[in-house]
């Protein structure tokens, strides 16, 4: 590719760090998109990328997304992300993780790492041996533990906000919600919905996850095609990205889309437009799933579960503001979220400069 500067200028990245340690086998890239609001916090993903260009593209995209997520969530954090090139099942070792920790430490807190795809809470402990700039540590070690519980709570309050705005109803009682993916977030979401006697329909490619949700939460199993075409109040994608595309939009019969999966829209502007033409309200994924980030961010001040829950419940008001802004500016909910996230950063930078000049 050899167009790294072009790439990072195009997406406004501040710094890219290539981490190479032949003795541990570590090949990683840390991307710091923005530190305008604070240190760049974002998970570390380990994945067998086909080549280094693919790894770079992924880390640039993901780190930029973290800037927007932290900003809209009103956190004093910037956006960053790291990728380790390798197969987590074969290539992961203590020395590789500790070597990554040393690189994180060399950035003196400008980047704070966390768990992501291919990494576990246990892995974070090895990284922690080399640096304090790590979150997503076990509760027993003073950390915030599994973020999925609060991510699911964020989804639940986000669904309430969407229904209030779209249908002027205050409760999910008796409504129909379809969940695609009953993994960690999907499972905990059912726990919340069950309290409201919601009729929960679900599908997961993993039969064990589906069976667990049926047994524990009374989920009604349906096929993926049924889920995408049945009458629902809310469709909740909690598995994969790009599930909202022209072909699924054609079949979907729901009032609201509100799920945890990242990058749900295959093509943002095209699919936002198609959804609004069909009268389906899309709840921007990076806003409604920001409970996990709020949870790990809490570790930075000493983890307090009640405070983290309170912050996550605030997703309701963050979304209400986005819905109102979208309506008054005649733009999609996703555009509204992006505008508001960018505006907070711009306003903060202007305000901060004033204080520096004084
Ligand atoms: P998970 O891996 O525990 O669960 C995902 C589930 O989706 C699994 O049970 C898997 O079998 C299922 N699945 C995979 N492909 C599928 C398909 N084609 N159809 C139906 N089901 C399928 O992950 P999670 O932690 O529950 O996260 C769910 C989504 O939310 C992911 O996209 C993740 O990136 C995103 N997210 C999670 C968090 C969090 O706190 N865990 C925070 C923000 C965003």
mmCIF file of C-alpha atoms and ligand atoms in Angstrom:
data_model
loop_
_atom_site.group_PDB
_atom_site.id
_atom_site.type_symbol
_atom_site.label_atom_id
_atom_site.label_comp_id
_atom_site.label_asym_id
_atom_site.label_seq_id
_atom_site.Cartn_x
_atom_site.Cartn_y
_atom_site.Cartn_z
ATOM 1 C CA UNK A 1 0.000 0.000 0.000
ATOM 2 C CA UNK A 2 2.696 2.491 1.084
ATOM 3 C CA UNK A 3 0.127 5.269 1.406
ATOM 4 C CA UNK A 4 -0.022 5.312 5.163
ATOM 5 C CA UNK A 5 0.183 9.094 5.552
ATOM 6 C CA UNK A 6 -2.546 9.510 2.930
ATOM 7 C CA UNK A 7 -4.704 7.023 4.805
ATOM 8 C CA UNK A 8 -4.245 8.543 8.229
ATOM 9 C CA UNK A 9 -4.675 12.109 6.962
ATOM 10 C CA UNK A 10 -7.857 11.096 5.183
ATOM 11 C CA UNK A 11 -9.378 9.788 8.399
ATOM 12 C CA UNK A 12 -7.664 12.367 10.691
ATOM 13 C CA UNK A 13 -5.597 9.901 12.721
ATOM 14 C CA UNK A 14 -3.056 11.357 15.115
ATOM 15 C CA UNK A 15 -0.608 8.500 15.397
ATOM 16 C CA UNK A 16 -0.020 4.947 14.195
ATOM 17 C CA UNK A 17 2.406 2.713 16.057
ATOM 18 C CA UNK A 18 3.792 -0.431 14.447
ATOM 19 C CA UNK A 19 4.871 -2.926 17.105
ATOM 20 C CA UNK A 20 7.361 -5.549 15.983
ATOM 21 C CA UNK A 21 8.988 -8.008 18.380
ATOM 22 C CA UNK A 22 10.454 -11.075 16.611
ATOM 23 C CA UNK A 23 11.430 -12.709 19.925
ATOM 24 C CA UNK A 24 7.779 -13.037 21.000
ATOM 25 C CA UNK A 25 6.305 -13.151 17.488
ATOM 26 C CA UNK A 26 4.340 -9.946 18.093
ATOM 27 C CA UNK A 27 3.231 -7.969 15.069
ATOM 28 C CA UNK A 28 0.688 -5.366 16.079
ATOM 29 C CA UNK A 29 -0.589 -1.952 15.070
ATOM 30 C CA UNK A 30 -1.896 0.616 17.546
ATOM 31 C CA UNK A 31 -3.956 3.404 15.982
ATOM 32 C CA UNK A 32 -4.685 6.582 17.905
ATOM 33 C CA UNK A 33 -7.408 8.430 16.082
ATOM 34 C CA UNK A 34 -7.994 11.295 18.483
ATOM 35 C CA UNK A 35 -6.959 12.396 21.940
ATOM 36 C CA UNK A 36 -8.915 15.650 21.763
ATOM 37 C CA UNK A 37 -11.251 14.600 24.584
ATOM 38 C CA UNK A 38 -8.795 12.462 26.545
ATOM 39 C CA UNK A 39 -6.630 9.349 26.266
ATOM 40 C CA UNK A 40 -7.546 7.058 23.390
ATOM 41 C CA UNK A 41 -9.312 4.016 24.822
ATOM 42 C CA UNK A 42 -10.179 1.040 22.657
ATOM 43 C CA UNK A 43 -9.901 -2.713 22.623
ATOM 44 C CA UNK A 44 -7.166 -4.874 21.183
ATOM 45 C CA UNK A 45 -8.321 -7.340 18.533
ATOM 46 C CA UNK A 46 -6.316 -10.451 17.643
ATOM 47 C CA UNK A 47 -7.157 -11.764 14.196
ATOM 48 C CA UNK A 48 -5.374 -13.718 11.428
ATOM 49 C CA UNK A 49 -5.450 -10.857 8.909
ATOM 50 C CA UNK A 50 -4.558 -11.942 5.370
ATOM 51 C CA UNK A 51 -1.967 -9.192 5.123
ATOM 52 C CA UNK A 52 -0.713 -6.068 6.894
ATOM 53 C CA UNK A 53 -2.817 -3.737 4.726
ATOM 54 C CA UNK A 54 -6.012 -5.434 5.909
ATOM 55 C CA UNK A 55 -4.873 -5.072 9.520
ATOM 56 C CA UNK A 56 -4.118 -1.381 8.985
ATOM 57 C CA UNK A 57 -7.470 -0.687 7.321
ATOM 58 C CA UNK A 58 -9.282 -2.428 10.175
ATOM 59 C CA UNK A 59 -7.444 -0.619 12.963
ATOM 60 C CA UNK A 60 -7.907 2.783 11.275
ATOM 61 C CA UNK A 61 -11.655 2.182 10.873
ATOM 62 C CA UNK A 62 -12.147 0.808 14.378
ATOM 63 C CA UNK A 63 -10.137 3.520 16.152
ATOM 64 C CA UNK A 64 -12.097 6.279 14.382
ATOM 65 C CA UNK A 65 -15.325 4.604 15.502
ATOM 66 C CA UNK A 66 -14.104 4.713 19.111
ATOM 67 C CA UNK A 67 -13.638 8.494 18.932
ATOM 68 C CA UNK A 68 -17.291 8.895 17.950
ATOM 69 C CA UNK A 69 -18.493 6.399 20.540
ATOM 70 C CA UNK A 70 -16.591 8.030 23.421
ATOM 71 C CA UNK A 71 -17.703 11.489 22.358
ATOM 72 C CA UNK A 72 -21.409 10.702 22.061
ATOM 73 C CA UNK A 73 -21.241 8.809 25.372
ATOM 74 C CA UNK A 74 -20.005 12.022 27.054
ATOM 75 C CA UNK A 75 -16.785 10.364 28.193
ATOM 76 C CA UNK A 76 -13.521 12.234 28.597
ATOM 77 C CA UNK A 77 -11.824 9.796 26.282
ATOM 78 C CA UNK A 78 -10.466 9.758 22.771
ATOM 79 C CA UNK A 79 -10.540 6.964 20.227
ATOM 80 C CA UNK A 80 -7.938 4.284 19.697
ATOM 81 C CA UNK A 81 -7.714 0.620 18.873
ATOM 82 C CA UNK A 82 -5.038 -2.037 18.444
ATOM 83 C CA UNK A 83 -4.798 -5.133 16.301
ATOM 84 C CA UNK A 84 -2.468 -8.064 16.796
ATOM 85 C CA UNK A 85 -1.871 -9.999 13.593
ATOM 86 C CA UNK A 86 -2.214 -13.707 14.328
ATOM 87 C CA UNK A 87 -4.547 -16.549 15.113
ATOM 88 C CA UNK A 88 -5.665 -16.240 18.748
ATOM 89 C CA UNK A 89 -6.100 -20.025 18.965
ATOM 90 C CA UNK A 90 -2.560 -20.816 17.785
ATOM 91 C CA UNK A 91 -0.338 -17.763 18.111
ATOM 92 C CA UNK A 92 -1.273 -16.294 21.487
ATOM 93 C CA UNK A 93 1.227 -16.695 24.328
ATOM 94 C CA UNK A 94 2.160 -14.999 27.579
ATOM 95 C CA UNK A 95 5.262 -13.398 26.066
ATOM 96 C CA UNK A 96 3.346 -12.109 23.054
ATOM 97 C CA UNK A 97 0.744 -10.481 25.308
ATOM 98 C CA UNK A 98 3.378 -9.039 27.644
ATOM 99 C CA UNK A 99 5.313 -7.728 24.672
ATOM 100 C CA UNK A 100 2.132 -5.958 23.501
ATOM 101 C CA UNK A 101 1.788 -4.584 27.040
ATOM 102 C CA UNK A 102 5.297 -3.091 26.814
ATOM 103 C CA UNK A 103 4.396 -1.270 23.600
ATOM 104 C CA UNK A 104 1.194 0.060 25.198
ATOM 105 C CA UNK A 105 3.242 1.231 28.186
ATOM 106 C CA UNK A 106 5.701 3.056 25.928
ATOM 107 C CA UNK A 107 2.836 5.399 24.930
ATOM 108 C CA UNK A 108 2.595 6.648 28.531
ATOM 109 C CA UNK A 109 -1.189 6.491 28.750
ATOM 110 C CA UNK A 110 -1.963 8.122 25.431
ATOM 111 C CA UNK A 111 -3.536 4.776 24.451
ATOM 112 C CA UNK A 112 -5.438 2.569 26.921
ATOM 113 C CA UNK A 113 -6.175 -0.959 25.824
ATOM 114 C CA UNK A 114 -9.064 -3.361 26.567
ATOM 115 C CA UNK A 115 -10.549 -6.649 25.433
ATOM 116 C CA UNK A 116 -11.893 -7.174 21.911
ATOM 117 C CA UNK A 117 -12.466 -10.018 19.442
ATOM 118 C CA UNK A 118 -9.903 -12.802 19.949
ATOM 119 C CA UNK A 119 -8.900 -11.568 23.416
ATOM 120 C CA UNK A 120 -10.157 -12.494 26.878
ATOM 121 C CA UNK A 121 -10.231 -10.995 30.355
ATOM 122 C CA UNK A 122 -7.490 -13.486 31.228
ATOM 123 C CA UNK A 123 -5.273 -12.074 28.435
ATOM 124 C CA UNK A 124 -5.699 -8.583 29.882
ATOM 125 C CA UNK A 125 -4.011 -9.788 33.046
ATOM 126 C CA UNK A 126 -0.796 -10.624 31.152
ATOM 127 C CA UNK A 127 -0.879 -7.218 29.480
ATOM 128 C CA UNK A 128 -1.434 -5.637 32.913
ATOM 129 C CA UNK A 129 1.856 -7.171 34.084
ATOM 130 C CA UNK A 130 3.655 -4.706 31.783
ATOM 131 C CA UNK A 131 1.405 -1.662 31.863
ATOM 132 C CA UNK A 132 -1.262 0.054 33.942
ATOM 133 C CA UNK A 133 -2.884 1.414 30.810
ATOM 134 C CA UNK A 134 -5.322 -1.445 30.463
ATOM 135 C CA UNK A 135 -9.022 -1.856 31.297
ATOM 136 C CA UNK A 136 -11.449 -4.778 31.175
ATOM 137 C CA UNK A 137 -9.835 -6.532 34.122
ATOM 138 C CA UNK A 138 -11.695 -9.125 36.217
ATOM 139 C CA UNK A 139 -13.899 -7.873 39.064
ATOM 140 C CA UNK A 140 -11.778 -9.867 41.512
ATOM 141 C CA UNK A 141 -8.727 -7.875 40.390
ATOM 142 C CA UNK A 142 -10.470 -4.524 40.903
ATOM 143 C CA UNK A 143 -11.681 -4.253 37.334
ATOM 144 C CA UNK A 144 -15.122 -3.956 35.757
ATOM 145 C CA UNK A 145 -15.501 -7.565 34.591
ATOM 146 C CA UNK A 146 -17.705 -8.657 31.705
ATOM 147 C CA UNK A 147 -19.051 -5.531 29.933
ATOM 148 C CA UNK A 148 -21.910 -7.437 28.234
ATOM 149 C CA UNK A 149 -24.257 -7.027 31.212
ATOM 150 C CA UNK A 150 -24.175 -3.248 30.987
ATOM 151 C CA UNK A 151 -24.117 -3.287 27.193
ATOM 152 C CA UNK A 152 -27.421 -5.188 27.413
ATOM 153 C CA UNK A 153 -28.805 -2.669 29.922
ATOM 154 C CA UNK A 154 -27.901 0.098 27.450
ATOM 155 C CA UNK A 155 -29.839 -1.762 24.755
ATOM 156 C CA UNK A 156 -32.852 -2.079 27.022
ATOM 157 C CA UNK A 157 -33.023 1.643 27.910
ATOM 158 C CA UNK A 158 -32.233 2.503 24.279
ATOM 159 C CA UNK A 159 -35.227 0.429 23.168
ATOM 160 C CA UNK A 160 -37.402 2.318 25.666
ATOM 161 C CA UNK A 161 -36.209 5.642 24.237
ATOM 162 C CA UNK A 162 -36.874 4.556 20.654
ATOM 163 C CA UNK A 163 -40.380 3.322 21.474
ATOM 164 C CA UNK A 164 -41.187 6.509 23.356
ATOM 165 C CA UNK A 165 -40.118 8.594 20.384
ATOM 166 C CA UNK A 166 -41.547 6.443 17.622
ATOM 167 C CA UNK A 167 -44.784 5.134 19.175
ATOM 168 C CA UNK A 168 -45.171 7.333 22.275
ATOM 169 C CA UNK A 169 -45.254 4.326 24.597
ATOM 170 C CA UNK A 170 -43.486 4.145 27.942
ATOM 171 C CA UNK A 171 -43.028 0.433 28.390
ATOM 172 C CA UNK A 172 -42.057 -2.640 26.437
ATOM 173 C CA UNK A 173 -44.765 -4.668 28.183
ATOM 174 C CA UNK A 174 -46.287 -7.243 25.891
ATOM 175 C CA UNK A 175 -44.325 -6.132 22.816
ATOM 176 C CA UNK A 176 -42.566 -8.447 20.355
ATOM 177 C CA UNK A 177 -38.773 -8.294 20.107
ATOM 178 C CA UNK A 178 -36.668 -10.441 17.757
ATOM 179 C CA UNK A 179 -33.023 -11.014 18.648
ATOM 180 C CA UNK A 180 -30.428 -12.226 16.149
ATOM 181 C CA UNK A 181 -27.548 -13.669 18.176
ATOM 182 C CA UNK A 182 -28.073 -14.933 21.706
ATOM 183 C CA UNK A 183 -24.479 -14.687 22.856
ATOM 184 C CA UNK A 184 -23.408 -12.676 25.876
ATOM 185 C CA UNK A 185 -25.269 -9.435 25.087
ATOM 186 C CA UNK A 186 -28.292 -11.173 23.540
ATOM 187 C CA UNK A 187 -28.646 -13.405 26.605
ATOM 188 C CA UNK A 188 -28.485 -10.538 29.120
ATOM 189 C CA UNK A 189 -30.860 -8.507 26.963
ATOM 190 C CA UNK A 190 -33.432 -11.322 27.330
ATOM 191 C CA UNK A 191 -32.980 -11.081 31.101
ATOM 192 C CA UNK A 192 -34.053 -7.406 30.955
ATOM 193 C CA UNK A 193 -36.896 -7.979 28.498
ATOM 194 C CA UNK A 194 -38.329 -10.896 30.435
ATOM 195 C CA UNK A 195 -39.135 -8.594 33.363
ATOM 196 C CA UNK A 196 -41.495 -6.696 31.026
ATOM 197 C CA UNK A 197 -43.192 -9.852 29.737
ATOM 198 C CA UNK A 198 -41.861 -9.181 26.272
ATOM 199 C CA UNK A 199 -42.519 -11.875 23.659
ATOM 200 C CA UNK A 200 -38.935 -12.700 22.676
ATOM 201 C CA UNK A 201 -38.175 -14.418 19.377
ATOM 202 C CA UNK A 202 -34.604 -15.493 18.739
ATOM 203 C CA UNK A 203 -32.128 -17.162 16.452
ATOM 204 C CA UNK A 204 -28.497 -18.158 16.907
ATOM 205 C CA UNK A 205 -26.342 -20.317 14.646
ATOM 206 C CA UNK A 206 -24.967 -21.917 17.800
ATOM 207 C CA UNK A 207 -27.636 -24.342 19.031
ATOM 208 C CA UNK A 208 -26.259 -24.345 22.586
ATOM 209 C CA UNK A 209 -26.656 -20.573 22.920
ATOM 210 C CA UNK A 210 -30.189 -20.793 21.534
ATOM 211 C CA UNK A 211 -31.145 -23.654 23.868
ATOM 212 C CA UNK A 212 -29.821 -21.750 26.864
ATOM 213 C CA UNK A 213 -31.943 -18.695 25.969
ATOM 214 C CA UNK A 214 -35.022 -20.895 25.444
ATOM 215 C CA UNK A 215 -34.551 -22.631 28.781
ATOM 216 C CA UNK A 216 -33.573 -19.637 30.907
ATOM 217 C CA UNK A 217 -35.656 -16.884 29.339
ATOM 218 C CA UNK A 218 -38.461 -18.552 27.400
ATOM 219 C CA UNK A 219 -37.184 -17.346 24.033
ATOM 220 C CA UNK A 220 -39.319 -18.585 21.140
ATOM 221 C CA UNK A 221 -36.990 -20.067 18.503
ATOM 222 C CA UNK A 222 -37.439 -19.058 14.862
ATOM 223 C CA UNK A 223 -35.281 -19.341 11.752
ATOM 224 C CA UNK A 224 -33.142 -16.431 10.631
ATOM 225 C CA UNK A 225 -35.432 -15.850 7.635
ATOM 226 C CA UNK A 226 -38.488 -15.776 9.903
ATOM 227 C CA UNK A 227 -36.790 -13.290 12.197
ATOM 228 C CA UNK A 228 -36.093 -11.001 9.268
ATOM 229 C CA UNK A 229 -39.647 -11.113 7.942
ATOM 230 C CA UNK A 230 -41.991 -11.473 10.923
ATOM 231 C CA UNK A 231 -44.103 -8.752 12.537
ATOM 232 C CA UNK A 232 -42.004 -7.325 15.341
ATOM 233 C CA UNK A 233 -41.947 -4.134 17.352
ATOM 234 C CA UNK A 234 -38.148 -4.276 17.576
ATOM 235 C CA UNK A 235 -35.528 -6.189 15.601
ATOM 236 C CA UNK A 236 -32.300 -6.459 17.567
ATOM 237 C CA UNK A 237 -29.142 -7.504 15.696
ATOM 238 C CA UNK A 238 -26.738 -8.829 18.339
ATOM 239 C CA UNK A 239 -24.446 -11.001 16.237
ATOM 240 C CA UNK A 240 -22.984 -9.586 13.043
ATOM 241 C CA UNK A 241 -22.380 -6.377 11.136
ATOM 242 C CA UNK A 242 -23.907 -5.490 7.730
ATOM 243 C CA UNK A 243 -27.176 -7.342 8.465
ATOM 244 C CA UNK A 244 -29.170 -4.279 7.482
ATOM 245 C CA UNK A 245 -28.929 -4.073 3.715
ATOM 246 C CA UNK A 246 -31.351 -3.667 0.771
ATOM 247 C CA UNK A 247 -32.374 -7.313 0.841
ATOM 248 C CA UNK A 248 -33.103 -7.479 4.596
ATOM 249 C CA UNK A 249 -34.772 -4.043 4.552
ATOM 250 C CA UNK A 250 -37.172 -5.402 1.925
ATOM 251 C CA UNK A 251 -38.401 -8.156 4.256
ATOM 252 C CA UNK A 252 -38.154 -6.490 7.688
ATOM 253 C CA UNK A 253 -41.477 -5.704 9.361
ATOM 254 C CA UNK A 254 -40.562 -3.865 12.540
ATOM 255 C CA UNK A 255 -40.974 -0.375 13.937
ATOM 256 C CA UNK A 256 -37.453 -0.094 15.362
ATOM 257 C CA UNK A 257 -33.992 -1.609 14.827
ATOM 258 C CA UNK A 258 -31.987 -1.551 18.056
ATOM 259 C CA UNK A 259 -29.116 -3.964 18.596
ATOM 260 C CA UNK A 260 -25.584 -4.371 19.890
ATOM 261 C CA UNK A 261 -23.751 -5.497 16.760
ATOM 262 C CA UNK A 262 -21.259 -2.987 15.383
ATOM 263 C CA UNK A 263 -21.633 -1.565 11.854
ATOM 264 C CA UNK A 264 -25.127 -2.960 11.328
ATOM 265 C CA UNK A 265 -25.766 -0.950 8.162
ATOM 266 C CA UNK A 266 -23.986 -2.404 5.131
ATOM 267 C CA UNK A 267 -23.820 1.063 3.508
ATOM 268 C CA UNK A 268 -24.631 3.854 5.922
ATOM 269 C CA UNK A 269 -26.224 6.536 3.745
ATOM 270 C CA UNK A 270 -27.983 4.127 1.346
ATOM 271 C CA UNK A 271 -29.450 1.945 4.097
ATOM 272 C CA UNK A 272 -30.428 4.846 6.397
ATOM 273 C CA UNK A 273 -32.391 6.277 3.491
ATOM 274 C CA UNK A 274 -34.090 2.957 2.693
ATOM 275 C CA UNK A 275 -35.057 2.519 6.341
ATOM 276 C CA UNK A 276 -36.559 5.963 6.661
ATOM 277 C CA UNK A 277 -38.524 5.433 3.418
ATOM 278 C CA UNK A 278 -39.960 2.310 5.021
ATOM 279 C CA UNK A 279 -40.714 4.134 8.269
ATOM 280 C CA UNK A 280 -38.335 2.006 10.351
ATOM 281 C CA UNK A 281 -36.467 3.836 13.085
ATOM 282 C CA UNK A 282 -32.770 2.938 13.254
ATOM 283 C CA UNK A 283 -31.067 3.390 16.610
ATOM 284 C CA UNK A 284 -27.389 4.110 15.853
ATOM 285 C CA UNK A 285 -25.423 1.031 16.893
ATOM 286 C CA UNK A 286 -22.419 2.786 18.362
ATOM 287 C CA UNK A 287 -24.646 4.818 20.663
ATOM 288 C CA UNK A 288 -26.939 2.093 21.931
ATOM 289 C CA UNK A 289 -24.016 -0.316 22.475
ATOM 290 C CA UNK A 290 -21.842 2.216 24.313
ATOM 291 C CA UNK A 291 -22.677 0.706 27.728
ATOM 292 C CA UNK A 292 -19.668 -1.602 27.448
ATOM 293 C CA UNK A 293 -17.317 1.331 26.909
ATOM 294 C CA UNK A 294 -18.901 3.279 29.781
ATOM 295 C CA UNK A 295 -18.356 0.229 31.981
ATOM 296 C CA UNK A 296 -14.622 -0.147 31.247
ATOM 297 C CA UNK A 297 -14.085 3.624 31.314
ATOM 298 C CA UNK A 298 -15.256 3.542 34.926
ATOM 299 C CA UNK A 299 -12.201 1.493 35.866
ATOM 300 C CA UNK A 300 -10.035 4.540 35.266
ATOM 301 C CA UNK A 301 -11.454 6.235 38.392
ATOM 302 C CA UNK A 302 -11.766 3.041 40.442
ATOM 303 C CA UNK A 303 -14.694 0.871 39.413
ATOM 304 C CA UNK A 304 -18.057 1.641 40.945
ATOM 305 C CA UNK A 305 -20.885 -0.598 39.721
ATOM 306 C CA UNK A 306 -23.704 1.777 40.703
ATOM 307 C CA UNK A 307 -22.046 4.686 38.972
ATOM 308 C CA UNK A 308 -21.489 2.634 35.840
ATOM 309 C CA UNK A 309 -25.154 1.538 35.804
ATOM 310 C CA UNK A 310 -26.327 5.121 36.293
ATOM 311 C CA UNK A 311 -24.178 6.270 33.384
ATOM 312 C CA UNK A 312 -25.481 3.489 31.137
ATOM 313 C CA UNK A 313 -29.093 4.344 31.985
ATOM 314 C CA UNK A 314 -28.269 7.803 30.611
ATOM 315 C CA UNK A 315 -28.137 6.292 27.113
ATOM 316 C CA UNK A 316 -31.920 6.893 27.136
ATOM 317 C CA UNK A 317 -31.381 10.695 27.220
ATOM 318 C CA UNK A 318 -28.440 10.631 24.796
ATOM 319 C CA UNK A 319 -30.679 8.885 22.274
ATOM 320 C CA UNK A 320 -33.633 11.221 22.870
ATOM 321 C CA UNK A 321 -31.345 14.137 22.021
ATOM 322 C CA UNK A 322 -30.195 12.368 18.844
ATOM 323 C CA UNK A 323 -33.783 11.602 17.761
ATOM 324 C CA UNK A 324 -34.841 15.228 18.328
ATOM 325 C CA UNK A 325 -31.797 16.562 16.457
ATOM 326 C CA UNK A 326 -32.471 14.198 13.533
ATOM 327 C CA UNK A 327 -36.086 15.312 13.352
ATOM 328 C CA UNK A 328 -35.408 19.031 13.540
ATOM 329 C CA UNK A 329 -32.607 18.857 10.957
ATOM 330 C CA UNK A 330 -34.368 16.368 8.697
ATOM 331 C CA UNK A 331 -31.429 13.953 8.721
ATOM 332 C CA UNK A 332 -31.059 10.286 9.632
ATOM 333 C CA UNK A 333 -30.532 9.222 13.235
ATOM 334 C CA UNK A 334 -27.039 8.042 12.304
ATOM 335 C CA UNK A 335 -26.116 11.396 10.766
ATOM 336 C CA UNK A 336 -27.514 13.109 13.841
ATOM 337 C CA UNK A 337 -25.352 10.984 16.147
ATOM 338 C CA UNK A 338 -22.265 11.717 14.013
ATOM 339 C CA UNK A 339 -22.959 15.484 13.987
ATOM 340 C CA UNK A 340 -23.432 15.617 17.757
ATOM 341 C CA UNK A 341 -20.303 13.526 18.407
ATOM 342 C CA UNK A 342 -18.230 15.792 16.128
ATOM 343 C CA UNK A 343 -19.747 18.919 17.629
ATOM 344 C CA UNK A 344 -18.758 17.924 21.167
ATOM 345 C CA UNK A 345 -15.141 17.426 20.076
ATOM 346 C CA UNK A 346 -15.019 20.717 18.151
ATOM 347 C CA UNK A 347 -16.575 22.682 21.013
ATOM 348 C CA UNK A 348 -14.218 21.128 23.534
ATOM 349 C CA UNK A 349 -11.136 21.861 21.425
ATOM 350 C CA UNK A 350 -12.215 25.523 20.960
ATOM 351 C CA UNK A 351 -12.968 25.929 24.670
ATOM 352 C CA UNK A 352 -9.718 24.275 25.715
ATOM 353 C CA UNK A 353 -7.660 26.495 23.411
ATOM 354 C CA UNK A 354 -9.227 29.552 25.041
ATOM 355 C CA UNK A 355 -8.057 28.362 28.452
ATOM 356 C CA UNK A 356 -4.549 27.676 27.135
ATOM 357 C CA UNK A 357 -4.388 31.187 25.612
ATOM 358 C CA UNK A 358 -5.478 32.853 28.904
HETATM 359 P P1 LIG B 1 -20.894 -13.159 21.454
HETATM 360 O O1 LIG B 1 -19.814 -13.710 20.601
HETATM 361 O O2 LIG B 1 -20.995 -13.572 22.875
HETATM 362 O O3 LIG B 1 -22.330 -13.454 20.783
HETATM 363 C C1 LIG B 1 -22.565 -13.397 19.428
HETATM 364 C C2 LIG B 1 -23.563 -14.507 19.116
HETATM 365 O O4 LIG B 1 -23.947 -14.406 17.762
HETATM 366 C C3 LIG B 1 -22.983 -15.901 19.319
HETATM 367 O O5 LIG B 1 -23.823 -16.663 20.163
HETATM 368 C C4 LIG B 1 -22.942 -16.482 17.903
HETATM 369 O O6 LIG B 1 -23.184 -17.877 17.853
HETATM 370 C C5 LIG B 1 -24.050 -15.708 17.229
HETATM 371 N N1 LIG B 1 -23.938 -15.650 15.777
HETATM 372 C C6 LIG B 1 -22.843 -15.575 15.011
HETATM 373 N N2 LIG B 1 -23.179 -15.559 13.707
HETATM 374 C C7 LIG B 1 -24.529 -15.590 13.654
HETATM 375 C C8 LIG B 1 -25.472 -15.584 12.605
HETATM 376 N N3 LIG B 1 -25.096 -15.565 11.333
HETATM 377 N N4 LIG B 1 -26.773 -15.628 12.925
HETATM 378 C C9 LIG B 1 -27.180 -15.679 14.221
HETATM 379 N N5 LIG B 1 -26.329 -15.715 15.264
HETATM 380 C C10 LIG B 1 -25.015 -15.654 14.981
HETATM 381 O O7 LIG B 1 -20.768 -11.575 21.330
HETATM 382 P P2 LIG B 1 -21.417 -10.476 22.266
HETATM 383 O O8 LIG B 1 -20.406 -10.039 23.252
HETATM 384 O O9 LIG B 1 -22.751 -10.930 22.708
HETATM 385 O O10 LIG B 1 -21.593 -9.273 21.240
HETATM 386 C C11 LIG B 1 -22.605 -9.289 20.272
HETATM 387 C C12 LIG B 1 -22.356 -8.170 19.263
HETATM 388 O O11 LIG B 1 -22.355 -6.913 19.951
HETATM 389 C C13 LIG B 1 -20.997 -8.263 18.572
HETATM 390 O O12 LIG B 1 -21.144 -7.789 17.277
HETATM 391 C C14 LIG B 1 -20.123 -7.307 19.377
HETATM 392 O O13 LIG B 1 -19.072 -6.767 18.610
HETATM 393 C C15 LIG B 1 -21.127 -6.227 19.748
HETATM 394 N N6 LIG B 1 -20.796 -5.519 20.997
HETATM 395 C C16 LIG B 1 -20.634 -6.208 22.146
HETATM 396 C C17 LIG B 1 -20.338 -5.532 23.332
HETATM 397 C C18 LIG B 1 -20.163 -6.273 24.615
HETATM 398 O O14 LIG B 1 -20.127 -5.639 25.678
HETATM 399 N N7 LIG B 1 -20.062 -7.583 24.610
HETATM 400 C C19 LIG B 1 -20.213 -4.130 23.331
HETATM 401 C C20 LIG B 1 -20.420 -3.438 22.134
HETATM 402 C C21 LIG B 1 -20.703 -4.147 20.965
#
